[in-house]
Amino acid sequence: MPLQWSYEEAITAFLENQLPPPGLPEITVLGRSNVGKSSLINKLAGRSIARSSATPGKTRSINFFRFRGKHAFYLVDLPGYGYSAVSQDTRRTWKRLIDAYMARKSAILHLHLVDFRHGYLKGDEALKVWLACLDAPTVTVFTKADKIARGRWKTLLSSYFKGQEPAFVTSAETGAGVDDLRHFLEDYVDRSLGGDGHEEE
Ligand SMILES: Nc1nc2c(ncn2[C@@H]2O[C@H](COP(=O)(O)OP(=O)(O)O)[C@@H](O)[C@H]2O)c(=O)[nH]1
Ligand SMILES: [Mg+2]
């Protein structure tokens, strides 16, 4: 059955002191600019809450979206790393914000979004190395799967992905794979809080 979350509020942090106090489980959404982070968050929410744009690298804030499923949790939009077109200053401020975010240690899971057409690019390999140093595990979510014929999905997925952990193939355009991901995240939040991962009857 399709799972629904109620969306409660958004918090935007440009500066360290604007980060919400730790307490709720947080699931981060990471990946290159334009990979489809905002679009996936909107699709998971079932409504338009995160701004999606065709111009990459516009966002300079960390955006927290609070949901309530079985439990309350945040999806956290950590916008594109590796901006090429920003000044040193902006980059420094940005790094400070990310470091402050990570120091809170509230993330229980990181979603690494990767364009299904391209697989892991150079920036993604660097991100993987960085993510591997963090406490919380990472799950890869392939995006824009609607751009690839369904008959090729399985082969393509196994050509990119050799790991044991789950990987999701999704499209924010058609909604493919999104409900599976929603269920996975719901169970993940539940287990992180000591539940058994099953929905209550
Ligand atoms: N065809 C297709 N386009 C997508 C999908 N997800 C995002 N896009 C497009 O890719 C562009 C960047 O998306 P956005 O969500 O803003 O990426 P972000 O920079 O990672 O937040 C936008 O033009 C979206 O409409 C998808 O699943 N399929
Ligand atoms: Mg975005």
Tab-separated table of C-alpha atoms and ligand atoms in Angstrom, residues 32-39 41 50-53 55-59 63 77-80 83, ligand 2:
chain	number	residue	atom	x	y	z
A	32	ARG	CA	25.603	16.720	-7.204
A	33	SER	CA	23.771	19.884	-8.117
A	34	ASN	CA	20.894	19.098	-10.427
A	35	VAL	CA	20.853	15.377	-9.635
A	36	GLY	CA	17.257	15.664	-8.413
A	37	LYS	CA	17.448	16.157	-4.628
A	38	SER	CA	14.633	18.693	-4.363
A	39	SER	CA	12.481	16.797	-6.841
A	41	ILE	CA	12.001	15.256	-1.606
A	50	ALA	CA	11.456	21.880	-1.812
A	51	ARG	CA	12.326	24.329	-4.527
A	52	SER	CA	13.521	22.573	-7.637
A	53	SER	CA	15.303	24.528	-10.304
A	55	THR	CA	19.782	26.223	-12.698
A	56	PRO	CA	22.221	24.173	-10.647
A	57	GLY	CA	23.925	25.279	-7.472
A	58	LYS	CA	21.559	28.048	-6.424
A	59	THR	CA	20.975	26.881	-2.870
A	63	ASN	CA	16.818	22.786	4.398
A	77	ASP	CA	18.375	18.752	1.791
A	78	LEU	CA	22.143	19.241	1.702
A	79	PRO	CA	22.525	21.014	-1.615
A	80	GLY	CA	25.155	20.363	-4.249
A	83	TYR	CA	30.120	24.496	-6.670
B	2	MG	MG	17.779	21.392	-4.865
